[in-house]
Coordinates of C-alpha atoms and ligand atoms in Angstrom, one line a residue:
X1 CA 0.0 0.0 0.0
X2 CA 1.3 3.5 -0.8
X3 CA 2.1 5.6 2.1
X4 CA -0.5 8.5 2.3
X5 CA 0.8 12.0 2.7
X6 CA -0.9 15.3 2.3
X7 CA -0.1 18.6 0.6
X8 CA -0.1 21.7 2.8
X9 CA -0.1 24.3 0.0
X10 CA -1.6 24.4 -3.5
X11 CA -1.0 27.1 -6.1
X12 CA -3.7 29.2 -7.5
X13 CA -5.2 27.4 -10.6
X14 CA -3.4 27.8 -13.9
X15 CA -5.0 30.3 -16.3
X16 CA -6.2 27.8 -18.8
X17 CA -8.9 25.1 -18.4
X18 CA -8.6 21.4 -19.4
X19 CA -5.4 19.5 -19.2
X20 CA -3.1 22.5 -18.8
X21 CA -0.8 22.4 -15.8
X22 CA 2.1 20.0 -16.5
X23 CA 5.5 20.4 -15.0
X24 CA 7.3 22.4 -12.3
X25 CA 10.8 23.4 -11.1
X26 CA 11.8 24.7 -7.7
X27 CA 14.0 27.8 -7.7
X28 CA 16.1 28.5 -4.6
X29 CA 16.4 32.2 -3.8
X30 CA 20.1 33.1 -3.3
X31 CA 19.8 34.8 0.1
X32 CA 16.4 34.2 1.6
X33 CA 15.0 30.7 1.3
X34 CA 11.5 31.7 2.1
X35 CA 11.5 33.8 -1.1
X36 CA 12.1 30.7 -3.3
X37 CA 9.7 30.1 -6.1
X38 CA 8.0 27.3 -8.0
X39 CA 8.0 27.8 -11.8
X40 CA 5.1 25.9 -13.3
X41 CA 3.9 25.3 -16.9
X42 CA 0.5 25.9 -18.4
X43 CA 0.7 23.8 -21.6
X44 CA -2.3 25.6 -23.0
X45 CA -0.5 29.0 -23.0
X46 CA 2.4 29.9 -20.8
X47 CA 4.7 29.8 -17.8
X48 CA 3.9 30.8 -14.3
X49 CA 5.9 31.7 -11.2
X50 CA 4.5 31.0 -7.7
X51 CA 5.6 31.9 -4.3
X52 CA 5.8 29.2 -1.6
X53 CA 2.3 30.1 -0.4
X54 CA 1.0 29.2 -3.8
X55 CA 0.2 32.8 -5.0
X56 CA 1.0 33.6 -8.6
X57 CA 3.9 36.2 -8.9
X58 CA 4.2 36.2 -12.7
X59 CA 2.6 34.7 -15.7
X60 CA 4.1 34.8 -19.2
X61 CA 1.9 34.1 -22.3
X62 CA 4.8 32.6 -24.3
X63 CA 3.0 29.6 -25.8
X64 CA 2.2 26.0 -25.0
X65 CA 5.0 25.3 -22.5
X66 CA 5.1 21.6 -21.6
X67 CA 8.1 21.0 -19.4
X68 CA 10.5 23.2 -17.4
X69 CA 13.8 22.8 -15.7
X70 CA 16.6 25.0 -14.3
X71 CA 20.2 25.1 -13.3
X72 CA 22.2 27.5 -11.1
X73 CA 25.5 29.3 -11.6
X74 CA 25.6 29.8 -15.3
X75 CA 28.1 32.5 -16.2
X76 CA 26.4 35.2 -18.3
X77 CA 28.5 38.4 -18.9
X78 CA 29.6 39.6 -15.5
X79 CA 26.9 37.8 -13.7
X80 CA 26.2 34.3 -12.4
X81 CA 22.5 33.4 -13.2
X82 CA 20.0 30.7 -12.9
X83 CA 19.0 29.4 -16.4
X84 CA 15.4 28.2 -16.9
X85 CA 14.6 26.2 -20.0
X86 CA 11.3 25.1 -21.3
X87 CA 9.8 23.1 -24.2
X88 CA 7.5 25.3 -26.2
X89 CA 5.0 23.3 -28.4
X90 CA 3.5 26.4 -30.0
X91 CA 6.8 27.4 -31.6
X92 CA 8.5 23.9 -31.6
X93 CA 11.4 25.4 -29.8
X94 CA 13.4 25.5 -26.5
X95 CA 12.7 28.7 -24.5
X96 CA 15.7 30.0 -22.5
X97 CA 15.2 32.4 -19.6
X98 CA 17.1 33.6 -16.6
X99 CA 15.7 34.4 -13.1
X100 CA 15.7 38.0 -12.0
X101 CA 16.4 37.6 -8.2
X102 CA 14.9 41.0 -7.5
X103 CA 11.4 40.4 -9.1
X104 CA 11.7 36.6 -9.1
X105 CA 10.5 36.9 -12.7
X106 CA 11.9 35.4 -15.8
X107 CA 13.8 37.2 -18.5
X108 CA 14.1 35.8 -22.0
X109 CA 17.8 35.3 -22.8
X110 CA 17.6 33.1 -25.9
X111 CA 20.0 34.2 -28.6
X112 CA 17.5 33.2 -31.2
X113 CA 14.5 30.8 -31.6
X114 CA 16.0 27.4 -30.8
X115 CA 13.9 25.3 -33.1
X116 CA 13.6 21.6 -32.6
X117 CA 11.8 19.2 -34.8
X118 CA 9.7 17.0 -34.4
X119 CA 7.7 18.9 -31.8
X120 CA 9.4 18.9 -28.4
X121 CA 7.6 17.2 -25.5
X122 CA 9.6 16.6 -22.3
X123 CA 12.6 18.6 -21.3
X124 CA 15.3 18.5 -18.6
X125 CA 18.7 20.0 -17.9
X126 CA 22.2 18.6 -17.1
X127 CA 25.2 20.4 -15.6
X128 CA 28.2 18.2 -16.3
X129 CA 30.5 17.5 -13.3
X130 CA 33.1 16.5 -15.9
X131 CA 33.3 19.6 -18.1
X132 CA 31.1 22.1 -16.3
X133 CA 29.0 22.4 -19.4
X134 CA 25.3 23.0 -19.2
X135 CA 22.9 21.0 -21.4
X136 CA 19.2 20.8 -22.3
X137 CA 17.7 17.4 -23.1
X138 CA 14.5 17.3 -25.1
X139 CA 12.2 14.2 -25.7
X140 CA 9.4 13.7 -28.1
X141 CA 6.2 11.7 -28.7
X142 CA 8.2 9.5 -31.1
X143 CA 11.0 8.6 -28.7
X144 CA 13.4 11.1 -30.3
X145 CA 15.9 12.4 -27.7
X146 CA 18.2 15.3 -28.3
X147 CA 20.9 16.9 -26.2
X148 CA 21.8 20.6 -26.6
X149 CA 24.9 22.3 -25.3
X150 CA 24.2 25.8 -23.9
X151 CA 26.7 28.6 -24.5
X152 CA 26.9 32.3 -24.0
X153 CA 26.9 34.5 -27.1
X154 CA 28.9 37.7 -27.7
X155 CA 25.7 39.6 -27.1
X156 CA 25.2 38.2 -23.6
X157 CA 22.5 35.8 -24.7
X158 CA 22.4 32.0 -24.6
X159 CA 22.4 29.8 -27.6
X160 CA 21.9 26.0 -27.9
X161 CA 23.7 23.6 -30.2
X162 CA 22.6 20.0 -30.7
X163 CA 25.4 17.6 -29.7
X164 CA 23.6 14.2 -29.4
X165 CA 20.5 12.4 -30.5
X166 CA 19.2 8.9 -30.1
X167 CA 16.0 6.9 -30.3
X168 CA 14.5 5.8 -27.0
X169 CA 11.6 3.9 -28.4
X170 CA 8.0 5.0 -27.9
X171 CA 6.4 8.0 -26.3
X172 CA 9.0 9.7 -24.1
X173 CA 8.4 12.7 -21.9
X174 CA 9.7 12.9 -18.4
X175 CA 13.4 13.1 -17.9
X176 CA 15.9 14.0 -15.2
X177 CA 19.7 14.2 -15.2
X178 CA 22.0 13.5 -12.2
X179 CA 24.6 16.2 -12.1
X180 CA 26.9 14.3 -9.7
X181 CA 26.6 10.7 -11.0
X182 CA 26.3 11.6 -14.7
X183 CA 23.1 9.6 -15.4
X184 CA 20.2 10.6 -17.6
X185 CA 16.8 9.1 -16.8
X186 CA 14.1 9.0 -19.4
X187 CA 10.5 7.8 -19.0
X188 CA 9.1 5.8 -21.9
X189 CA 5.5 6.4 -20.9
X190 CA 4.0 2.9 -21.3
X191 CA 7.2 0.9 -21.0
X192 CA 9.8 1.8 -18.5
X193 CA 12.2 4.2 -16.8
X194 CA 15.5 4.0 -18.6
X195 CA 18.9 5.1 -17.5
X196 CA 21.5 6.5 -20.0
X197 CA 24.8 8.3 -19.6
X198 CA 24.3 12.1 -19.5
X199 CA 27.5 13.1 -21.3
X200 CA 27.1 13.8 -25.0
X201 CA 29.6 11.0 -25.8
X202 CA 27.5 8.4 -23.9
X203 CA 25.7 7.0 -26.9
X204 CA 22.5 5.0 -26.7
X205 CA 23.4 2.3 -24.2
X206 CA 20.9 2.0 -21.4
X207 CA 19.7 -0.1 -18.5
X208 CA 16.1 -0.4 -17.2
X209 CA 15.4 1.0 -13.8
X210 CA 11.9 -0.3 -13.6
X211 CA 9.3 -1.6 -16.0
X212 CA 5.6 -0.5 -16.4
X213 CA 3.5 -3.4 -15.2
X214 CA 6.2 -5.0 -12.9
X215 CA 4.2 -4.0 -9.8
X216 CA 5.1 -0.4 -9.1
X217 CA 4.6 1.7 -12.3
X218 CA 1.3 2.0 -14.0
X219 CA 1.3 3.8 -17.3
X220 CA 2.0 6.5 -18.0
X221 CA 5.4 7.0 -16.4
X222 CA 5.4 10.8 -16.2
X223 CA 7.5 13.2 -14.3
X224 CA 11.0 12.2 -13.0
X225 CA 13.1 14.2 -10.5
X226 CA 16.1 13.7 -8.2
X227 CA 16.4 14.3 -4.5
X228 CA 20.1 15.0 -3.7
X229 CA 21.3 14.1 -0.2
X230 CA 24.9 15.1 0.0
X231 CA 27.7 14.3 -2.4
X232 CA 28.1 10.6 -1.9
X233 CA 25.3 9.6 -4.3
X234 CA 22.7 9.4 -1.5
X235 CA 19.2 10.4 -2.3
X236 CA 16.5 9.3 -4.6
X237 CA 15.0 9.2 -8.1
X238 CA 11.3 9.9 -7.9
X239 CA 8.8 9.0 -10.6
X240 CA 5.1 9.9 -11.2
X241 CA 3.2 6.7 -11.8
X242 CA 0.3 8.5 -13.4
X243 CA -2.0 5.5 -13.9
X244 CA -2.4 4.7 -10.2
X245 CA -1.9 8.2 -8.7
X246 CA 1.3 7.3 -6.9
X247 CA 4.9 8.3 -6.7
X248 CA 7.6 5.7 -6.7
X249 CA 11.0 6.3 -5.1
X250 CA 14.3 4.6 -6.1
X251 CA 17.8 4.9 -4.9
X252 CA 20.0 7.4 -6.8
X253 CA 23.1 5.3 -6.5
X254 CA 24.0 1.9 -7.7
X255 CA 21.2 -0.1 -9.5
X256 CA 18.4 2.3 -8.4
X257 CA 16.9 -0.1 -5.9
X258 CA 13.2 0.4 -5.1
X259 CA 12.7 2.3 -1.8
X260 CA 9.1 3.4 -1.3
X261 CA 5.8 4.4 -2.8
X262 CA 3.6 7.2 -1.6
X263 CA 0.3 9.0 -2.6
X264 CA -0.9 12.5 -1.9
X265 CA -4.2 12.1 -0.1
X266 CA -6.9 14.6 0.9
X267 CA -5.8 16.9 3.7
X268 CA -6.1 20.7 4.0
X269 CA -5.6 20.6 0.3
X270 CA -7.4 18.2 -2.1
X271 CA -5.7 14.9 -3.1
X272 CA -3.4 14.6 -6.1
X273 CA -4.3 12.4 -9.0
X274 CA -3.1 11.8 -12.6
X275 CA 0.1 13.6 -12.0
X276 CA 2.3 14.8 -14.9
X277 CA 5.4 16.7 -13.7
X278 CA 7.1 16.7 -10.3
X279 CA 10.0 18.3 -8.7
X280 CA 11.7 18.1 -5.3
X281 CA 14.3 19.9 -3.2
X282 CA 16.3 18.8 -0.1
X283 CA 16.9 22.5 0.7
X284 CA 15.2 24.2 3.6
X285 CA 12.7 26.7 2.3
X286 CA 11.9 28.7 5.3
X287 CA 9.0 28.3 7.8
X288 CA 6.6 26.7 5.4
X289 CA 9.0 23.9 4.2
X290 CA 11.9 23.7 6.7
X291 CA 12.9 20.3 5.4
X292 CA 12.4 20.9 1.7
X293 CA 9.4 20.2 -0.4
X294 CA 8.0 17.9 -3.1
X295 CA 5.9 19.5 -5.9
X296 CA 3.3 17.7 -8.0
X297 CA 0.9 18.7 -10.8
X298 CA -2.7 17.7 -10.0
X299 CA -4.9 16.6 -12.8
X300 CA -8.2 17.3 -10.9
X301 CA -8.3 20.4 -8.7
X302 CA -11.4 20.6 -6.5
X303 CA -11.8 24.3 -6.8
X304 CA -10.8 25.4 -10.3
X305 CA -8.4 24.7 -13.1
X306 CA -5.5 22.3 -12.6
X307 CA -2.7 23.4 -10.3
X308 CA 0.4 22.3 -8.4
X309 CA 0.5 20.9 -4.8
X310 CA 3.4 21.3 -2.4
X311 CA 4.1 18.5 0.2
X312 CA 6.6 19.1 3.1
X313 CA 9.4 16.6 2.6
X314 CA 9.2 15.6 6.2
X315 CA 5.6 14.3 5.5
X316 CA 7.1 11.9 3.0
X317 CA 10.4 11.1 4.8
X318 CA 9.0 11.3 8.3
X319 CA 8.6 8.6 11.0
X320 CA 8.2 5.1 9.6
X321 CA 9.6 6.0 6.2
X322 CA 12.9 4.6 4.9
X323 CA 13.6 8.0 3.3
X324 CA 16.3 10.4 4.5
X325 CA 15.9 14.1 5.3
X326 CA 19.1 16.0 4.4
X327 CA 18.9 19.8 4.4
X328 CA 22.7 20.1 5.2
X329 CA 23.8 20.3 1.6
X330 CA 23.3 23.0 -1.0
X331 CA 21.9 21.6 -4.2
X332 CA 22.9 24.8 -6.1
X333 CA 26.5 23.5 -5.9
X334 CA 25.6 20.3 -7.9
X335 CA 27.6 19.7 -11.0
X336 CA 30.5 21.9 -10.1
Ligands
LIG401 CA1 -2.2 15.7 -17.9
LIG402 CA1 10.7 19.7 -14.6
LIG403 CA1 2.9 12.4 -21.1
LIG404 CA1 3.3 15.8 -19.1
LIG405 CA1 -7.1 16.9 -6.7
LIG406 CA1 -7.8 22.7 -4.5

């Protein structure tokens, strides 16, 4: 039986109705953790930024944004910035933004329209611990995976150059890269979670982390994310098992052994079902989430359009759970 936990905060509904909210990324504020944000996609029209209380700070009508991810400490001109990238299915391109720490808003820093064909679907980022290079990985409905190297242009913008592509089989969306161990996880929605190398030279060799139908995952495999607990490979790979409204947790290290399954049940916030994207952080986020937080898209919000739910990490990793709590390590230093 999945362990039941509850969300304590939900965001305001996304602007568009129907299946609209999809993926999220937690951004850690550089000096005040309570000012951290959740960047969430509305795949019917744009990209939103929420505070930790779930209020919408910003909304950008930039197109049908499906997935979003971010990485810290990218050198841009004289500054060190957080890069946010997103798959845009209106323009079939990769959006590239930076976070403005003053407003907590997003600024478009793409050097040009980064077109990708066929239409991009999933997206995640990788900051190589080997080279320090930043990458974007895009997936598609046809299993076409591409890896893009990000680089600063002379004009202080960011460009992307394709450096790798391979075929992962059927419909692929969710992905997550491990910036310490160099792994790239890809969800083939009705088949499996696959593990590849994340370096551009890694080729198409892969191992299966878990199979749909083997007892834990029920199609679709949707969002994937990583919980980092220190530098030794501790922590977890988390997956949304959309078909049975659960979240499956595996070890980050070794052969990704199965650890636990949980569900987000009714509490002060309505239950979570049919989840697409997820994200998690081990970092303390102030009074509301002093042990970090897990973020999940909710397919059916009881009081409006779809939205995102926030669960305190200690509700998932608390007493009786095999999961660790580790706020003692700064995830912004990953990949360096
Ligand atoms: Ca959906
Ligand atoms: Ca994401
Ligand atoms: Ca999907
Ligand atoms: Ca999705
Ligand atoms: Ca719900
Ligand atoms: Ca609600």
